[in-house]
Short mmCIF file of C-alpha atoms in Angstrom, two decimals:
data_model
loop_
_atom_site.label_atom_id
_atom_site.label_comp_id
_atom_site.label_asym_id
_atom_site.label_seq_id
_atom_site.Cartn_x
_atom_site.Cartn_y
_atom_site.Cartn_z
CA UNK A 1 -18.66 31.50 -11.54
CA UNK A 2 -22.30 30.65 -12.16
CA UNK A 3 -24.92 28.63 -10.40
CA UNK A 4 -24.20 25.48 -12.37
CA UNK A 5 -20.42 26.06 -11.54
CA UNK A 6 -20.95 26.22 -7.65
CA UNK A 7 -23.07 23.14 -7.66
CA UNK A 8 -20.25 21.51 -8.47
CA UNK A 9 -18.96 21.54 -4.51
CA UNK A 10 -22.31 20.56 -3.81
CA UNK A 11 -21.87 18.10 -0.94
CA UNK A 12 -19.34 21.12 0.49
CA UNK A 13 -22.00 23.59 0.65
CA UNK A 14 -24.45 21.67 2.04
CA UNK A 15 -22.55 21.04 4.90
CA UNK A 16 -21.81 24.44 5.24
CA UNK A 17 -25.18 25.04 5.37
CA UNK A 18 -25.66 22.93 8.15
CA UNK A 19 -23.16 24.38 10.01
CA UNK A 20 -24.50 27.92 9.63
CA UNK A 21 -28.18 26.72 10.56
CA UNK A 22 -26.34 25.20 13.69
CA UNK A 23 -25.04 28.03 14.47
CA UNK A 24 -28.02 29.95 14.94
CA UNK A 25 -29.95 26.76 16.63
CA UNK A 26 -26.92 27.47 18.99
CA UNK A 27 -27.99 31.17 19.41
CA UNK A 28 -32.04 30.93 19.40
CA UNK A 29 -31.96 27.90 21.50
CA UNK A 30 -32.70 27.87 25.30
CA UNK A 31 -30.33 26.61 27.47
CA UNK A 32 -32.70 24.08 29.13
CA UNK A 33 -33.76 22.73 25.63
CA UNK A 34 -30.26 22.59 23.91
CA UNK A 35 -30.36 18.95 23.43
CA UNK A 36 -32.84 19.54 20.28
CA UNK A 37 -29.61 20.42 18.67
CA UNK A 38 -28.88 16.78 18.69
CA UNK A 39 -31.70 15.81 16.45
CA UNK A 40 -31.39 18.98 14.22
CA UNK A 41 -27.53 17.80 13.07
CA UNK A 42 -29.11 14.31 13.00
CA UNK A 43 -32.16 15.51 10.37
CA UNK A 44 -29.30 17.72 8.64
CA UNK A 45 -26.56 15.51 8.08
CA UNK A 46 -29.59 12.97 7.14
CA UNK A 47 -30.69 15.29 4.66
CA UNK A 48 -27.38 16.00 2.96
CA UNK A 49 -26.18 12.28 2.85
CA UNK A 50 -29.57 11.36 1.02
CA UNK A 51 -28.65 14.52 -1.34
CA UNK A 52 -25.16 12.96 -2.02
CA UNK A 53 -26.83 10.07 -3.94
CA UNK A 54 -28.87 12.08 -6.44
CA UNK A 55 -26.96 12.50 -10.00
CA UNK A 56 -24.68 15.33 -10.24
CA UNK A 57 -22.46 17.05 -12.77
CA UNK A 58 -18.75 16.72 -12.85
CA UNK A 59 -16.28 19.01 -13.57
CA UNK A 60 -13.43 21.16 -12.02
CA UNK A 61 -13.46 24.74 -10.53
CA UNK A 62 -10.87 27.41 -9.57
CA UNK A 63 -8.55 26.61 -12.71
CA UNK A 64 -8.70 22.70 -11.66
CA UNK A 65 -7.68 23.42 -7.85
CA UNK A 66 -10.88 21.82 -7.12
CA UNK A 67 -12.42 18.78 -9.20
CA UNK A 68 -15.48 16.73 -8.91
CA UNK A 69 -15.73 13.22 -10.40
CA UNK A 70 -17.82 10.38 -9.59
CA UNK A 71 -15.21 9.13 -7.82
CA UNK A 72 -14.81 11.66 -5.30
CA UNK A 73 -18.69 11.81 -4.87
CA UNK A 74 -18.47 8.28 -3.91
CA UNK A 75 -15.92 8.79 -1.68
CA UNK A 76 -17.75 11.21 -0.07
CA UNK A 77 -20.95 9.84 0.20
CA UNK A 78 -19.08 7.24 2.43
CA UNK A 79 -18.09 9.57 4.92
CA UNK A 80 -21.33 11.07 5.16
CA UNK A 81 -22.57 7.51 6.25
CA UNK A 82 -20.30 6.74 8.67
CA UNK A 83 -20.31 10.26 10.42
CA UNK A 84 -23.86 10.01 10.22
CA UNK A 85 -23.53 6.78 12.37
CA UNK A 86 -21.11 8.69 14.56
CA UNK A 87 -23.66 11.27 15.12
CA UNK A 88 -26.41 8.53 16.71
CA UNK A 89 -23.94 6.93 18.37
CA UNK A 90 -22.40 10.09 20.12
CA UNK A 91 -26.40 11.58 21.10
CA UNK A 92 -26.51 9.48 24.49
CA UNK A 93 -23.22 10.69 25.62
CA UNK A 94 -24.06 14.48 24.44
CA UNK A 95 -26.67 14.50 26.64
CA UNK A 96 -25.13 14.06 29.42
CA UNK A 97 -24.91 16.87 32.34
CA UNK A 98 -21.26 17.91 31.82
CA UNK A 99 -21.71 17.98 27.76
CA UNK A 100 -24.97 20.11 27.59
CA UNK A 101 -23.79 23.59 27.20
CA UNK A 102 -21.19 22.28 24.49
CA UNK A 103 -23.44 19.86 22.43
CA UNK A 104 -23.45 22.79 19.22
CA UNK A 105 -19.56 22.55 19.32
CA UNK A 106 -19.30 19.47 18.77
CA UNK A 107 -21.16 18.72 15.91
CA UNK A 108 -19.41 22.34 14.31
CA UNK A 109 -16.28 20.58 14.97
CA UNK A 110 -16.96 17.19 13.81
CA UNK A 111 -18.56 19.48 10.51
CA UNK A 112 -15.67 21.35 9.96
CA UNK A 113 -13.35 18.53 9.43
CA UNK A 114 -15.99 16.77 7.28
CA UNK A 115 -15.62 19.85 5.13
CA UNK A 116 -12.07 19.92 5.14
CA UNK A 117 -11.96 16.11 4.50
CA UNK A 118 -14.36 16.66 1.04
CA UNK A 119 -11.88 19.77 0.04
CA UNK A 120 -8.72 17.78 0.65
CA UNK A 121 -10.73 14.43 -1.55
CA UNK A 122 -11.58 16.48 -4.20
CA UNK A 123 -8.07 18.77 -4.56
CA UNK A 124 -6.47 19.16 -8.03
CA UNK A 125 -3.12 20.92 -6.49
CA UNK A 126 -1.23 20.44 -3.38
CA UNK A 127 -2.43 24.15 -2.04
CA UNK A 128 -6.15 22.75 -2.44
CA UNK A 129 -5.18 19.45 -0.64
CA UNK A 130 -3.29 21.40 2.47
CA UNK A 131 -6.18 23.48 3.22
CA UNK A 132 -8.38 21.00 3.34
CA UNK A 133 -5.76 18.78 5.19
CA UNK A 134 -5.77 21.70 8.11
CA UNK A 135 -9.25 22.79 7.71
CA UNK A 136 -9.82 18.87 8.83
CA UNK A 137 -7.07 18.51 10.77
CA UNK A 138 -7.06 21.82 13.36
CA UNK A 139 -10.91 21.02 14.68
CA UNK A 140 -10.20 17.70 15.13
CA UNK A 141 -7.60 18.61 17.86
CA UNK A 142 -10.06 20.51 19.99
CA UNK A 143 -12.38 17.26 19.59
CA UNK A 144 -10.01 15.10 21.53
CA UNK A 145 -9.45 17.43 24.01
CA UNK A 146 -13.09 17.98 24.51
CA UNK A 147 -13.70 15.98 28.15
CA UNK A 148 -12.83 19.36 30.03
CA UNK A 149 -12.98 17.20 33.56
CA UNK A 150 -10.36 14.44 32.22
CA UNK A 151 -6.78 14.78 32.20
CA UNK A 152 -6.06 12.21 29.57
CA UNK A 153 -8.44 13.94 26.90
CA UNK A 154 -6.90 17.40 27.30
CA UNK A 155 -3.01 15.24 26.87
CA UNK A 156 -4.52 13.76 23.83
CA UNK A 157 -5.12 16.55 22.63
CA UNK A 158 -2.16 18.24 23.21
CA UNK A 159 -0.26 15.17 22.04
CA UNK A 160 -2.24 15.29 18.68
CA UNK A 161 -1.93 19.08 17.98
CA UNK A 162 1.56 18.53 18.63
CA UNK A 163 1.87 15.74 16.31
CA UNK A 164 -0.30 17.17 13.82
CA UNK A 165 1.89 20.33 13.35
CA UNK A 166 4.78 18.36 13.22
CA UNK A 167 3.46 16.00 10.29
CA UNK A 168 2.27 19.15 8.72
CA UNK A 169 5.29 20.66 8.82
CA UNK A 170 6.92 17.81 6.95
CA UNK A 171 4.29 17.52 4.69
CA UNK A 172 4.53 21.06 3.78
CA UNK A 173 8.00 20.85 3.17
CA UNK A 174 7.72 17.72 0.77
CA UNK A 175 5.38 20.08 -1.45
CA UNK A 176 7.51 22.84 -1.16
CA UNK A 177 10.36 20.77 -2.56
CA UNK A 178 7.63 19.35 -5.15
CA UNK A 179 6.54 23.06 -6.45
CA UNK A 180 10.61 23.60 -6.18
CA UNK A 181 11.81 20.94 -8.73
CA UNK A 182 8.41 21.24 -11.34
CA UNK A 183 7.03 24.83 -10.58
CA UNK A 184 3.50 23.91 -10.33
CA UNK A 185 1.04 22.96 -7.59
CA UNK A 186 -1.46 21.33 -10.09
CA UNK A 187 -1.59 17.68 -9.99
CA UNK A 188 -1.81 17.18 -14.03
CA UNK A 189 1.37 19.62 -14.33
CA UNK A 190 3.45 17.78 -11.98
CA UNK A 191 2.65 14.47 -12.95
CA UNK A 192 3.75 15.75 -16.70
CA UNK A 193 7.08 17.13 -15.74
CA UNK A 194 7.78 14.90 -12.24
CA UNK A 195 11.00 12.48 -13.73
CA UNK A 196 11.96 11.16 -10.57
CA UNK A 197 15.16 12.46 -9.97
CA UNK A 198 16.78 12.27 -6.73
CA UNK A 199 15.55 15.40 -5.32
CA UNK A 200 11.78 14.52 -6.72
CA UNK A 201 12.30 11.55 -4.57
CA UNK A 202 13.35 12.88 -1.66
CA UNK A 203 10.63 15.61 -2.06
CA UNK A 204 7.81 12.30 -2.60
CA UNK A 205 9.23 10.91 0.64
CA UNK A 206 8.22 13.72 2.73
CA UNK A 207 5.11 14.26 1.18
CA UNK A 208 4.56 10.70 1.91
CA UNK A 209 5.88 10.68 5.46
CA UNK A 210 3.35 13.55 6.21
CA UNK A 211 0.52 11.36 4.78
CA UNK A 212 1.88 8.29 7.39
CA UNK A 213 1.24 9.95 10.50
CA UNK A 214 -2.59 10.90 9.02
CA UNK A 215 -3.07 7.56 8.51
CA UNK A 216 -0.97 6.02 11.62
CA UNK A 217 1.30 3.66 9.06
CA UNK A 218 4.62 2.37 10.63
CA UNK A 219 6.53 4.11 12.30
CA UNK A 220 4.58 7.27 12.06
CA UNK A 221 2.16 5.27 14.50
CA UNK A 222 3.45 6.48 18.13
CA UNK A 223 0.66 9.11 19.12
CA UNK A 224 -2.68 6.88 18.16
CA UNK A 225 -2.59 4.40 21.04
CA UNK A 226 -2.50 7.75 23.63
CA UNK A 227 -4.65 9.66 21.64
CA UNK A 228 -7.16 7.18 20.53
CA UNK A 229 -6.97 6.25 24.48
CA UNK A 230 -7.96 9.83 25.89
CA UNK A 231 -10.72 11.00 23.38
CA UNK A 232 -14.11 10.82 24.02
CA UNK A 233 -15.14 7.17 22.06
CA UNK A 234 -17.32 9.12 20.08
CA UNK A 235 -13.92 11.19 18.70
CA UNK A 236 -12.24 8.19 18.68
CA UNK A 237 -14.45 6.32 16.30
CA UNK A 238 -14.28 9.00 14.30
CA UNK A 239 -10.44 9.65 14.22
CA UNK A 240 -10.30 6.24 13.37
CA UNK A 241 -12.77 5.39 10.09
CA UNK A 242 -13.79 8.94 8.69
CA UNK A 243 -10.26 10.73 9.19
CA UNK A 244 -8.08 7.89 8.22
CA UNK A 245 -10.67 6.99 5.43
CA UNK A 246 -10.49 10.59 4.10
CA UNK A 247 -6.69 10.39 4.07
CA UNK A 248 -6.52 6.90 2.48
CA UNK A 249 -8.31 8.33 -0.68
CA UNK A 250 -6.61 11.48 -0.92
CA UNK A 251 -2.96 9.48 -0.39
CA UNK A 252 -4.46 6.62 -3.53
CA UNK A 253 -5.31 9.62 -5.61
CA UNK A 254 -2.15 11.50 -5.71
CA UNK A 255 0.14 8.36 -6.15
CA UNK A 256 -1.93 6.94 -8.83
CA UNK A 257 -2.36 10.45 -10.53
CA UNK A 258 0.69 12.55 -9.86
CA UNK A 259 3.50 9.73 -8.61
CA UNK A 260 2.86 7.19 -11.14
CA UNK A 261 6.37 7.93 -12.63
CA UNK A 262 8.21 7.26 -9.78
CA UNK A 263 5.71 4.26 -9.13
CA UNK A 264 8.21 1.39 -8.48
CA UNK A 265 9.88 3.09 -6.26
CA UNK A 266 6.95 4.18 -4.01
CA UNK A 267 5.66 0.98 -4.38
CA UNK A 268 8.58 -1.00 -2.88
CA UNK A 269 8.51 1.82 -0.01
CA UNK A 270 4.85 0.75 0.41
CA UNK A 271 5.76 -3.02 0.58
CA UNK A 272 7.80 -2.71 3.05
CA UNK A 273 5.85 -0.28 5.26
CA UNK A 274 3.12 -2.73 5.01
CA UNK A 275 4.56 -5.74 6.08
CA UNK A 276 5.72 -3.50 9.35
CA UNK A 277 2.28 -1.96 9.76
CA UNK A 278 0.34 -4.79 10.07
CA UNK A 279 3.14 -6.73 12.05
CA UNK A 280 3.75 -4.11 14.81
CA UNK A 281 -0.11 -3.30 14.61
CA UNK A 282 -0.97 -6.93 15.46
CA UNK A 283 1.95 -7.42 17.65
CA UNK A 284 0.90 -4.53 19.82
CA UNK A 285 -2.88 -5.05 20.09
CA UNK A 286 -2.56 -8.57 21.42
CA UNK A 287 -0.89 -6.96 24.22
CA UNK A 288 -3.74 -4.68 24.86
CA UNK A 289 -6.14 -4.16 27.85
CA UNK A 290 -8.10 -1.03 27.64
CA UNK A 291 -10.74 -1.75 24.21
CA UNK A 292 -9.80 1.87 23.03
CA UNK A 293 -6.13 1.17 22.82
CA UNK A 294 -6.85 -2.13 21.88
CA UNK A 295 -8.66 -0.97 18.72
CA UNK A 296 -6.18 1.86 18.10
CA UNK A 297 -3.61 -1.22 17.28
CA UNK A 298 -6.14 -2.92 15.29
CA UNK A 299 -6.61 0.10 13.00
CA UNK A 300 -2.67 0.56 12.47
CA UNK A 301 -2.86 -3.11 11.22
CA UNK A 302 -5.82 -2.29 9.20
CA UNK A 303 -4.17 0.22 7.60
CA UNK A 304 -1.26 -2.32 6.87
CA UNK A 305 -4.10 -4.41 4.22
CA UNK A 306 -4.86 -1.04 2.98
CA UNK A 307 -1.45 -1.06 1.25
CA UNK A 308 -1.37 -4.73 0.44
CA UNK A 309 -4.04 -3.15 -1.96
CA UNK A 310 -2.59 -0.07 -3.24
CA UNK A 311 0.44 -1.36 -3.66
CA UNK A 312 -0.36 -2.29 -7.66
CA UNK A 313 -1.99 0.75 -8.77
CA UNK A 314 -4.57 -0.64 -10.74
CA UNK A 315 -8.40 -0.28 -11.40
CA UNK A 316 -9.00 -3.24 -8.92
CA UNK A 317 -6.48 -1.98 -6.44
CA UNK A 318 -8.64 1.36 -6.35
CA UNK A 319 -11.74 -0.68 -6.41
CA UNK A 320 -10.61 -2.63 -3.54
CA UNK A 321 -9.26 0.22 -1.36
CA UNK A 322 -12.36 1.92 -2.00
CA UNK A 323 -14.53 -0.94 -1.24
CA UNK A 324 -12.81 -2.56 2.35
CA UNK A 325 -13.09 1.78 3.25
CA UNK A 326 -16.40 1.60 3.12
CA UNK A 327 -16.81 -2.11 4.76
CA UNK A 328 -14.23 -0.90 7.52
CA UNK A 329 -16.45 1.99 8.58
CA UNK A 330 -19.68 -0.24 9.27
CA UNK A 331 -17.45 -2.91 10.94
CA UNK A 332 -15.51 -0.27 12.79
CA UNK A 333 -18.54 1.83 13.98
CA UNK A 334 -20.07 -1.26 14.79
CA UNK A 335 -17.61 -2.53 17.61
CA UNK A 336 -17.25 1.30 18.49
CA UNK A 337 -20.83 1.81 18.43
CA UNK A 338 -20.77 -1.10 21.29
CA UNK A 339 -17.82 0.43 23.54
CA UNK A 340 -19.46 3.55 23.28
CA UNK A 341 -23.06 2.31 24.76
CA UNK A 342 -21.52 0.50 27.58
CA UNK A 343 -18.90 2.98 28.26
CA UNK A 344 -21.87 5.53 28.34
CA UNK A 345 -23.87 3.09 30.90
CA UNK A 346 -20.91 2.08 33.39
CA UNK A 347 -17.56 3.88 32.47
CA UNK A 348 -16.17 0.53 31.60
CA UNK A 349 -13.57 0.38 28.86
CA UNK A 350 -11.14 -2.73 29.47
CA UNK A 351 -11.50 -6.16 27.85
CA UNK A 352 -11.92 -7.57 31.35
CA UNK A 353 -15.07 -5.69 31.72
CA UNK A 354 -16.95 -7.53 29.24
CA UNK A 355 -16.71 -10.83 30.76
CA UNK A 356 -20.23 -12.92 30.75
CA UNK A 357 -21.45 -9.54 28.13
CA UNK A 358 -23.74 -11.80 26.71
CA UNK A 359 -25.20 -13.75 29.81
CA UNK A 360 -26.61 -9.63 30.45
CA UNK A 361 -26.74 -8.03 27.36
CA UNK A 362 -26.89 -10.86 24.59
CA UNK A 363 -27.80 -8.34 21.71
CA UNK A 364 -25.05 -6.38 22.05
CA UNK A 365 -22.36 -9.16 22.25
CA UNK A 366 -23.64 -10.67 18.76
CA UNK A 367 -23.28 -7.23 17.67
CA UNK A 368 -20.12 -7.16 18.71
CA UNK A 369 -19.01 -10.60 17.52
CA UNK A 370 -20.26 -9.88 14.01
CA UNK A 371 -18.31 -6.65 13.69
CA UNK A 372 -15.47 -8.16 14.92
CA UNK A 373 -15.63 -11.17 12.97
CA UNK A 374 -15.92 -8.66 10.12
CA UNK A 375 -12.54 -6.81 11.00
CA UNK A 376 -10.95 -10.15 11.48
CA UNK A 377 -11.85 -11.33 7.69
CA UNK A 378 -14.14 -14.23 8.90
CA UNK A 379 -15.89 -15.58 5.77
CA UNK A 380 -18.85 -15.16 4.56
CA UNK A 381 -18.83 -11.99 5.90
CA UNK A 382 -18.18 -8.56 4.26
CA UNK A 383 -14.34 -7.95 5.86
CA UNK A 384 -13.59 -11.17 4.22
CA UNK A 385 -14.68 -9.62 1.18
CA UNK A 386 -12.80 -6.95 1.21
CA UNK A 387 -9.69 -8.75 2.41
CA UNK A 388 -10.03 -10.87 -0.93
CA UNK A 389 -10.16 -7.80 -3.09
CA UNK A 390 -6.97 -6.28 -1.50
CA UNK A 391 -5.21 -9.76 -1.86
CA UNK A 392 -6.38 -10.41 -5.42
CA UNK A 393 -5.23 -7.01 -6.14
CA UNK A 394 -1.70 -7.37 -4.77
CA UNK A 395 -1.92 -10.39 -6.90
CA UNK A 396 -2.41 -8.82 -9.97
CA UNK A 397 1.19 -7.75 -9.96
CA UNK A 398 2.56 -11.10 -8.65
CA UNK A 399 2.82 -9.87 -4.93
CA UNK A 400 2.80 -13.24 -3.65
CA UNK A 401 4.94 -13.07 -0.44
CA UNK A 402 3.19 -9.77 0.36
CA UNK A 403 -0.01 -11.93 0.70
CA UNK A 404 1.87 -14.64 2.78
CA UNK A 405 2.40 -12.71 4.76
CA UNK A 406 -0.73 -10.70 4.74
CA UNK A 407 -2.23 -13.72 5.32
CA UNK A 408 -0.41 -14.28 8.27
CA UNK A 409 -1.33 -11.08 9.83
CA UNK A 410 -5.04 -12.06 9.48
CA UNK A 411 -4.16 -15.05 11.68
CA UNK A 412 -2.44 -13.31 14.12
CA UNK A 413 -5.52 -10.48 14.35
CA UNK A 414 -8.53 -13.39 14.49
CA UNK A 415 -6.37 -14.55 17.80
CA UNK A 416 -6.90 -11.06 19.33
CA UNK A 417 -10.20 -10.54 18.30
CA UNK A 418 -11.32 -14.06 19.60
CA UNK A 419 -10.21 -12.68 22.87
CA UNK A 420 -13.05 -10.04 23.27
CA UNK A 421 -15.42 -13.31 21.60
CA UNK A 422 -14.17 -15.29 24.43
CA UNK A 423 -14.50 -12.57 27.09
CA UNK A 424 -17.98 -12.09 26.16
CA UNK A 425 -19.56 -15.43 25.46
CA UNK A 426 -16.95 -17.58 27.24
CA UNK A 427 -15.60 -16.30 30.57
CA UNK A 428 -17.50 -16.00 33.40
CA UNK A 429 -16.93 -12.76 35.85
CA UNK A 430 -18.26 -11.95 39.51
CA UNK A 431 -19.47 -8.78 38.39
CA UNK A 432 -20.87 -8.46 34.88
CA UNK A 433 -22.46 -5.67 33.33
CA UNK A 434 -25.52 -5.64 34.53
CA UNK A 435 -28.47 -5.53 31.70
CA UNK A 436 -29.55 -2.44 30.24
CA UNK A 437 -31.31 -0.85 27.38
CA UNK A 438 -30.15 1.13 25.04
CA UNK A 439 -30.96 4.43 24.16
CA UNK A 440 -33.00 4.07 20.58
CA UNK A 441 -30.48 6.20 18.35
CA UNK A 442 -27.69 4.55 19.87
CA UNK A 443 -29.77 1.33 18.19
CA UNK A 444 -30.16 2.74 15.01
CA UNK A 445 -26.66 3.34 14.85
CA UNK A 446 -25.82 0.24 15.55
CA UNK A 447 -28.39 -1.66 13.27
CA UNK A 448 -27.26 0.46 10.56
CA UNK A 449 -23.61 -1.11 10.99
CA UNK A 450 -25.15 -4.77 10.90
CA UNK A 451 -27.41 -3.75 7.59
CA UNK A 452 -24.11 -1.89 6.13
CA UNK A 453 -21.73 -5.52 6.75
CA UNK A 454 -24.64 -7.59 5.07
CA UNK A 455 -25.33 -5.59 2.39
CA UNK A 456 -21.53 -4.49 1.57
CA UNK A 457 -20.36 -7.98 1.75
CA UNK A 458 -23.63 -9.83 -0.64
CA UNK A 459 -24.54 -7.49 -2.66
CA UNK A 460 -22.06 -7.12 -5.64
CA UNK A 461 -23.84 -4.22 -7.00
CA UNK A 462 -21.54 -2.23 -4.77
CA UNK A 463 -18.28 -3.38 -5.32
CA UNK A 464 -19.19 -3.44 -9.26
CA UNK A 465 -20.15 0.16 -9.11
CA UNK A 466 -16.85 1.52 -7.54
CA UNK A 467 -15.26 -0.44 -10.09
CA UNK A 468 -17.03 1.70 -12.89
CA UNK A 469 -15.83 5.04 -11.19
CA UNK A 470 -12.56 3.98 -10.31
CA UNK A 471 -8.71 4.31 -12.26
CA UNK A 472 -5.70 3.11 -11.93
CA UNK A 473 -2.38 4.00 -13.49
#
């Protein structure tokens, strides 16, 4: 393998890079001075998301294990952004007392998955896709569990290891039956010989039913709310835009590429998980106190639109899954980014909390209202954008009822989402949060969310591009 060869997992090594040079920043620095590491990962990461845009080649390595296409750059470049945001909005909490002799372990961790996430995007065979499912997977367990003085983050953590090997487990036995009934591990090979017989099917299900507990569909849901609950927010933002983003690609590139044969059946599988994911999601959140668990809902029913999109298999239902990914993690981030400062400030985390937000802190509450008015598909903003594209997509194949009651669901998740609006602009509490200022790369992380939701949602440049590099079946 030459030079030009390697360059071809160019985002990949570049991270690992970082990683290494963190390492040693780890070593050389003093303890008294270890929150520089902070702004290293934050000039690093910087550094390699800015590389991500410059052309590269294309191409496949290892026999085709590992292939690079515009595509998965994209897709990639995305997830640089939004962990990038994670990174400024986790610095205020990382320097806190308890989290100073652990700040280089964190941003290893959160690394490490990135790099599995990238392998796992850019797999050609289910081997490829496994590793880099564990490689993201395993570090992601010990950053849950990473608030060593609270008893609900080291449970999450257990709870999601737990979970994790479980789903793995499946997943690895769904591939086993796959390599079992076609002899190959290489999408292109199986997608030639897979004829759907019953055993193929049975083997897609639990392939599939892995997948669903990655990305918290119905009723592979149970351990987010806990989880998502006892994680740092920082981990918890993450867990819920980069890692389910990651997994949302991967999961549209093997059924359009390597499932397409047995695509009506998948695709009635994935109407019906839909219409239960974004139904139990919404049912559940309005039900919810604490913000983290409140969002944890909201992301299952996110994840519900996700499949009203991929349920046709087209260019535009690529496009479109692509597209309300990348609009997800600004408007995501954003209302993290928010729970994050004031949990940082005063501990706070339940919706009660934030009553008369923006008599103290008016900034963040419009924030906070335009994120959330981005989740909830408010037009002319850019989740009602990317809403659109999922319905039009679903369209394309004459999904009509699906979008009923899609559109239904969108009701049902502006009510909830009003709440927190009405909490913070409406109700009036004894006790507000008093006023504070935020720590300036906590604000750049945050004004990066409200430049990514206008820009996503009015400039059609961006949609139109991810059209170009996208496929369907």
């Amino acid at each position: 393998m030459n030079f030009g060869q390697m360059i071809l997992m160019r985002n990949e090594l570049l991270l690992v890079l970082v990683l290494l040079i963190l390492l040693v920043a780890e070593i050389f620095t003093p303890e008294n001075k270890k929150s520089r590491i902070i702004n290293y990962s934050l000039v690093l990461l910087f550094l390699v998301t800015g590389v991500g845009f410059l052309p590269a080649h294309t191409g496949q390595l290892f026999g085709g294990m590992y292939q690079s296409s515009s595509l998965t750059i994209l897709m990639k470049n995305i997830l640089n952004i939004g962990t990038f945001i994670v990174f400024l909005q986790a610095a205020a909490w990382l320097k806190k007392e308890e989290n100073q002799d652990r700040i280089s372990e964190f941003f290893i961790l959160m690394l490490s998955t990135l790099i599995g996430m990238d392998y796992m995007i850019s797999s050609g065979d289910f081997l490829m896709l496994y590793l880099g499912l564990e490689l993201a997977t395993i570090p992601m367990a010990a950053l849950v569990a990473y608030d060593r003085y609270k008893n609900r983050s080291a449970e999450a953590g257990v709870k999601f290891i737990m979970l994790a090997a479980l789903s793995s487990g499946i997943l690895l036995w769904g591939i086993s039956m796959i390599y079992g009934t076609t002899g190959s591990f290489y999408f292109n090979q199986i997608a030639a010989t897979y004829t759907g017989s019953p055993l193929q099917v049975l083997a897609f299900v639990f392939f599939f039913a892995g997948m669903a507990f990655k990305i918290s569909l119905v009723p592979f849901h149970l351990w987010t709310a806990d989880v998502y609950e006892g994680a740092p927010v920082a981990v918890t933002s993450y867990l819920s835009v980069i890692s389910k983003g990651a997994s949302v690609f991967i999961l549209s590139i093997v059924l359009f590429t390597v499932f397409h044969s047995i695509a009506i059946q998948w695709q009635n599988a994935l109407l019906v998980i839909a219409v239960l994911t974004m139904t139990i999601g919404n049912l559940f959140a309005m039900r919810q106190t604490n913000l983290k668990r409140f969002m944890a809902f909201s992301s299952i029913s996110q994840a519900g639109f996700i499949l009203v999109g991929l349920i046709s298999g087209t260019v535009l239902s690529m496009t479109s899954v692509v597209y309300f990914v990348l609009v997800y993690i600004f408007s995501n981030l954003g209302v993290f980014g928010v729970i994050s400062v004031i949990s940082n400030k005063t501990g706070k985390e339940k919706m009660d909390d934030y009553n008369g937000l923006y008599r103290t802190n008016p900034m963040l509450s419009l924030l906070m209202l335009l994120a959330l008015f981005s989740l909830a598909g408010i037009p002319p903003i850019a989740g009602f954008f990317s809403k659109f594209f999922l319905f039009t997509a679903a369209a394309e194949k004459g999904h009509f009822i699906l979008i009923i009651i899609a559109v239904l669901n969108t009701i049902i998740s502006l009510y909830y989402y009003l709440l927190i609006v009405k909490a913070m602009f409406i109700n009036k509490s004894e006790t507000p949060i008093a006023s504070f200022k935020t720590d300036t790369l906590s604000r750049i992380g945050l004004v990066l969310c409200m430049i990514g939701i206008m820009v996503s949602g009015f400039a059609s440049v961006i949609f139109e591009y991810i059209r170009t590099v996208s496929f369907g079946m």
